[in-house]
Amino acid sequence: MTFIRKLRHATLAATIGLGTVLSASANAQTIVKFAHVDGEGDLLNNPYWTFTEVFDNVLQNQSGGRYKLEVFPNGQLGDLESLAEQNAIGVVDMVGGLNAGHLAAYYPPAQILEMPYTFPTTEVARKVLNEGPFGDKLADMIAEGSGVRIMSYLTGAFRNFSNSVRPIHTPEDMKGLKIRTQTVPLHMEMVKALGASPTPIAWAELYSALQTGVVDGQENAPYTMLLTNLQEVQKYYTLDHHLINMPLITINDDFYQGLSDEDKVIFDNATQEATFAMLGIIAAKESQDLKIIRDAGVEIYQPTPAEFQQFVDATKEPIRAFMEEKVGAELIDELEAAVKAAQE
């Protein structure tokens, strides 16, 4: 459901909340298990804490206490790959932080969200995915193919390359560098296209891998780098904006489809409110995050338009060919048309 449609349901959701408050005592409370791998208890430094706090507040208020969120942070229930599987089979009701690469293991077309240099701004990404028909269509396709439904695309910040060998101004500067990636084939293809060597490493092992030189660099958004202090083990950070850091809020589709229409509205509304809160904090903090990274001694570079175009040109054809084999040309064309329309 798009944000616009959710807003249309706001009055209905409020009415539902009022009615259920009166009958809450007559209904058993349902615990909704929500898992993620980041920290909890810090509004500014752990955005998922913000999401879960707001989500739970709206969920309980509008359901009259019939639903309550139980949060499992810090990877208590496993890493993201494990959480994706648990979410798909219904062991965990909701997960924060999966990306399209995780869902692509169950439904390959999901990886279209990981195409580099697709979205020019986070605003355009939000219009396409959270407010437009393409995001709804993709969520339905992924739910049918994987059993996991995307509730929100968290288009909060761009991912950028960092390393400890040399400044990166153009793809030429990436040749020979060992860049950590997630176990996402499209990410690895992107790094190869730019001339570097992709090296998949688990998130929990990344700091030590950078510190010991197992890899030279990595790619993440500013706030993500600070979650594990990667600024301490990197020297250069290039704002090439190759991917939007797009963690997803997902829900087991059988669980979601088992909700009444009224309860679906409540879950959708809670997702909307929590998404606004989380993305607002990420956006507000970005300049501060970059300052912290710079103050740690990291040299930050913003490519010129001509330099940026070299990154786009280096990846366009090989990534298009790779993706057409995985998802077909039609879906790619549809996404590109949606991006163009949102820009206009």
Short mmCIF file of C-alpha atoms in Angstrom, two decimals, residues 76-323:
data_model
loop_
_atom_site.label_atom_id
_atom_site.label_comp_id
_atom_site.label_asym_id
_atom_site.label_seq_id
_atom_site.Cartn_x
_atom_site.Cartn_y
_atom_site.Cartn_z
CA GLN A 76 19.75 -11.92 18.95
CA LEU A 77 17.85 -14.18 16.55
CA GLY A 78 20.62 -14.44 13.95
CA ASP A 79 22.27 -12.50 11.13
CA LEU A 80 20.31 -10.95 8.27
CA GLU A 81 20.50 -14.05 6.07
CA SER A 82 19.03 -16.11 8.91
CA LEU A 83 16.37 -13.48 9.63
CA ALA A 84 15.33 -13.48 5.98
CA GLU A 85 14.70 -17.22 6.18
CA GLN A 86 12.90 -16.94 9.52
CA ASN A 87 10.73 -14.15 8.13
CA ALA A 88 9.86 -16.19 5.05
CA ILE A 89 8.70 -19.22 7.05
CA GLY A 90 6.98 -17.18 9.77
CA VAL A 91 9.26 -17.84 12.75
CA VAL A 92 9.76 -14.07 12.96
CA ASP A 93 6.77 -11.88 12.09
CA MET A 94 8.68 -8.74 11.06
CA VAL A 95 12.29 -7.85 10.25
CA GLY A 96 14.08 -4.52 9.92
CA GLY A 97 17.17 -4.24 7.75
CA LEU A 98 16.86 -6.88 5.05
CA ASN A 99 17.85 -5.64 1.62
CA ALA A 100 16.78 -6.67 -1.84
CA GLY A 101 19.76 -8.98 -2.10
CA HIS A 102 18.50 -11.07 0.81
CA LEU A 103 15.05 -11.37 -0.74
CA ALA A 104 16.55 -12.16 -4.15
CA ALA A 105 17.66 -15.51 -2.74
CA TYR A 106 13.94 -16.38 -2.64
CA TYR A 107 12.73 -14.24 -5.53
CA PRO A 108 15.47 -13.07 -7.97
CA PRO A 109 13.63 -10.04 -9.45
CA ALA A 110 13.87 -8.36 -6.02
CA GLN A 111 17.46 -7.41 -6.79
CA ILE A 112 16.27 -4.76 -9.23
CA LEU A 113 16.29 -2.44 -6.20
CA GLU A 114 20.09 -2.83 -6.04
CA MET A 115 20.86 -1.45 -9.50
CA PRO A 116 23.57 1.21 -9.04
CA TYR A 117 23.11 4.85 -9.99
CA THR A 118 19.36 4.36 -10.57
CA PHE A 119 17.93 6.97 -8.19
CA PRO A 120 19.31 10.52 -8.43
CA THR A 121 17.95 11.54 -5.00
CA THR A 122 16.36 9.92 -1.98
CA GLU A 123 13.24 11.99 -2.68
CA VAL A 124 12.84 10.41 -6.12
CA ALA A 125 13.33 6.96 -4.60
CA ARG A 126 10.60 7.61 -2.05
CA LYS A 127 8.21 8.80 -4.76
CA VAL A 128 8.86 5.71 -6.88
CA LEU A 129 8.81 3.09 -4.13
CA ASN A 130 6.73 4.36 -1.22
CA GLU A 131 4.31 6.62 -3.06
CA GLY A 132 4.00 5.17 -6.54
CA PRO A 133 2.51 2.08 -8.21
CA PHE A 134 5.89 0.53 -8.98
CA GLY A 135 6.68 0.03 -5.30
CA ASP A 136 3.28 -1.56 -4.67
CA LYS A 137 3.63 -3.86 -7.67
CA LEU A 138 7.10 -4.98 -6.64
CA ALA A 139 5.99 -5.62 -3.05
CA ASP A 140 3.16 -7.82 -4.32
CA MET A 141 5.48 -9.71 -6.65
CA ILE A 142 8.05 -10.33 -3.92
CA ALA A 143 5.38 -11.40 -1.43
CA GLU A 144 4.00 -13.95 -3.87
CA GLY A 145 7.43 -15.26 -4.79
CA SER A 146 9.09 -15.30 -1.36
CA GLY A 147 6.44 -15.23 1.36
CA VAL A 148 7.90 -11.93 2.61
CA ARG A 149 6.04 -8.65 2.07
CA ILE A 150 7.82 -5.29 1.98
CA MET A 151 5.99 -2.87 4.26
CA SER A 152 8.35 0.05 3.69
CA TYR A 153 11.38 0.91 1.58
CA LEU A 154 13.67 2.91 3.89
CA THR A 155 15.30 5.19 1.33
CA GLY A 156 17.30 7.08 3.90
CA ALA A 157 20.80 7.81 2.58
CA PHE A 158 23.23 6.97 -0.19
CA ARG A 159 25.97 4.37 0.05
CA ASN A 160 29.48 5.50 -0.84
CA PHE A 161 32.93 3.95 -1.20
CA SER A 162 35.61 4.29 1.45
CA ASN A 163 39.13 2.87 1.56
CA SER A 164 42.52 3.27 3.21
CA VAL A 165 44.80 3.23 0.15
CA ARG A 166 44.09 6.38 -1.89
CA PRO A 167 41.41 8.95 -2.67
CA ILE A 168 38.83 7.78 -5.20
CA HIS A 169 37.89 10.45 -7.73
CA THR A 170 37.05 8.25 -10.72
CA PRO A 171 36.72 4.51 -11.45
CA GLU A 172 40.38 4.54 -12.47
CA ASP A 173 41.28 5.07 -8.81
CA MET A 174 39.44 1.89 -7.80
CA LYS A 175 41.59 -0.47 -9.85
CA GLY A 176 43.29 -3.06 -7.69
CA LEU A 177 41.42 -2.20 -4.49
CA LYS A 178 39.82 -4.97 -2.45
CA ILE A 179 36.34 -3.74 -1.56
CA ARG A 180 34.14 -5.50 0.96
CA THR A 181 30.63 -6.20 -0.29
CA GLN A 182 27.64 -8.04 1.05
CA THR A 183 26.91 -11.46 -0.43
CA VAL A 184 24.81 -9.78 -3.11
CA PRO A 185 25.84 -10.77 -6.67
CA LEU A 186 24.76 -7.43 -8.13
CA HIS A 187 26.95 -5.53 -5.64
CA MET A 188 29.90 -7.69 -6.64
CA GLU A 189 29.23 -7.08 -10.33
CA MET A 190 29.14 -3.34 -9.68
CA VAL A 191 32.51 -3.38 -7.91
CA LYS A 192 34.02 -5.47 -10.72
CA ALA A 193 32.68 -3.04 -13.33
CA LEU A 194 34.43 -0.21 -11.49
CA GLY A 195 37.76 -2.07 -11.61
CA ALA A 196 38.04 -3.24 -8.00
CA SER A 197 37.94 -6.72 -6.45
CA PRO A 198 34.73 -7.52 -4.50
CA THR A 199 35.24 -9.46 -1.28
CA PRO A 200 32.13 -10.60 0.61
CA ILE A 201 32.61 -10.30 4.38
CA ALA A 202 30.04 -10.56 7.16
CA TRP A 203 29.03 -7.28 8.79
CA ALA A 204 30.23 -8.41 12.21
CA GLU A 205 33.71 -9.07 10.81
CA LEU A 206 34.07 -5.91 8.73
CA TYR A 207 35.84 -3.70 11.27
CA SER A 208 38.62 -6.21 11.89
CA ALA A 209 38.90 -6.99 8.17
CA LEU A 210 39.52 -3.29 7.44
CA GLN A 211 41.81 -2.92 10.43
CA THR A 212 44.02 -5.85 9.42
CA GLY A 213 44.03 -5.12 5.69
CA VAL A 214 42.05 -8.18 4.61
CA VAL A 215 40.16 -5.64 2.51
CA ASP A 216 41.08 -2.08 1.59
CA GLY A 217 37.63 -0.56 1.67
CA GLN A 218 33.88 -0.93 1.86
CA GLU A 219 30.69 0.82 0.82
CA ASN A 220 28.05 2.14 3.19
CA ALA A 221 26.02 5.20 4.11
CA PRO A 222 27.48 7.65 6.66
CA TYR A 223 25.19 6.62 9.51
CA THR A 224 25.92 2.95 8.85
CA MET A 225 29.66 3.54 8.99
CA LEU A 226 29.26 5.12 12.41
CA LEU A 227 27.24 2.21 13.78
CA THR A 228 30.48 0.22 14.10
CA ASN A 229 33.03 3.08 13.96
CA LEU A 230 34.40 2.25 10.53
CA GLN A 231 35.74 5.81 10.36
CA GLU A 232 38.48 4.59 12.72
CA VAL A 233 39.86 2.18 10.13
CA GLN A 234 39.37 4.14 6.87
CA LYS A 235 41.20 7.13 5.42
CA TYR A 236 39.18 8.19 2.36
CA TYR A 237 35.44 8.47 1.70
CA THR A 238 34.05 9.33 -1.74
CA LEU A 239 30.44 10.52 -2.04
CA ASP A 240 29.73 8.76 -5.31
CA HIS A 241 26.13 7.86 -4.31
CA HIS A 242 26.20 4.53 -6.14
CA LEU A 243 23.30 3.00 -4.22
CA ILE A 244 20.61 4.23 -1.90
CA ASN A 245 21.01 2.50 1.43
CA MET A 246 17.62 0.83 1.30
CA PRO A 247 16.96 -1.45 4.23
CA LEU A 248 13.46 -2.85 4.17
CA ILE A 249 10.76 -3.31 6.75
CA THR A 250 9.27 -6.71 5.99
CA ILE A 251 6.48 -8.86 7.34
CA ASN A 252 5.63 -12.51 6.83
CA ASP A 253 2.95 -12.40 4.15
CA ASP A 254 0.85 -15.20 5.65
CA PHE A 255 0.75 -13.25 8.91
CA TYR A 256 -0.20 -10.05 7.08
CA GLN A 257 -2.89 -11.71 4.94
CA GLY A 258 -4.32 -13.27 8.09
CA LEU A 259 -5.08 -9.84 9.52
CA SER A 260 -8.53 -8.35 9.15
CA ASP A 261 -8.84 -5.43 6.74
CA GLU A 262 -9.10 -3.09 9.72
CA ASP A 263 -5.94 -4.50 11.30
CA LYS A 264 -4.06 -4.25 8.01
CA VAL A 265 -4.83 -0.52 8.07
CA ILE A 266 -3.41 -0.31 11.60
CA PHE A 267 -0.18 -2.11 10.61
CA ASP A 268 0.15 0.03 7.47
CA ASN A 269 -0.40 3.22 9.45
CA ALA A 270 2.11 2.20 12.13
CA THR A 271 4.65 1.47 9.39
CA GLN A 272 4.06 4.86 7.80
CA GLU A 273 4.48 6.80 11.02
CA ALA A 274 7.58 4.86 12.05
CA THR A 275 9.13 5.26 8.59
CA PHE A 276 8.67 9.04 8.69
CA ALA A 277 10.31 9.15 12.12
CA MET A 278 13.27 6.98 11.17
CA LEU A 279 13.98 8.66 7.83
CA GLY A 280 13.61 12.08 9.43
CA ILE A 281 16.34 11.32 11.95
CA ILE A 282 18.65 9.85 9.31
CA ALA A 283 18.22 12.91 7.07
CA ALA A 284 18.67 15.36 9.94
CA LYS A 285 21.83 13.64 11.10
CA GLU A 286 23.64 13.24 7.77
CA SER A 287 25.64 16.46 7.92
CA GLN A 288 26.54 15.72 11.53
CA ASP A 289 27.53 12.15 10.60
CA LEU A 290 29.81 13.41 7.83
CA LYS A 291 31.38 15.87 10.28
CA ILE A 292 32.10 13.04 12.73
CA ILE A 293 33.69 11.02 9.94
CA ARG A 294 35.76 14.01 8.80
CA ASP A 295 36.81 14.87 12.37
CA ALA A 296 38.07 11.30 12.74
CA GLY A 297 40.65 12.09 10.08
CA VAL A 298 38.83 10.70 7.04
CA GLU A 299 39.26 12.71 3.82
CA ILE A 300 35.82 13.17 2.21
CA TYR A 301 35.59 13.82 -1.52
CA GLN A 302 32.60 14.88 -3.64
CA PRO A 303 33.06 13.92 -7.32
CA THR A 304 32.44 16.59 -9.93
CA PRO A 305 29.54 15.99 -12.35
CA ALA A 306 32.01 14.82 -15.01
CA GLU A 307 33.69 12.43 -12.58
CA PHE A 308 30.33 11.12 -11.39
CA GLN A 309 29.33 10.38 -14.98
CA GLN A 310 32.39 8.16 -15.33
CA PHE A 311 31.04 5.94 -12.53
CA VAL A 312 27.65 5.80 -14.26
CA ASP A 313 29.18 4.99 -17.65
CA ALA A 314 31.46 2.28 -16.25
CA THR A 315 28.56 0.35 -14.70
CA LYS A 316 25.65 0.98 -17.04
CA GLU A 317 26.16 -1.64 -19.74
CA PRO A 318 27.57 -4.53 -17.66
CA ILE A 319 24.93 -4.07 -14.95
CA ARG A 320 22.12 -3.83 -17.50
CA ALA A 321 23.30 -7.05 -19.17
CA PHE A 322 23.62 -8.82 -15.81
CA MET A 323 20.17 -7.69 -14.68
#
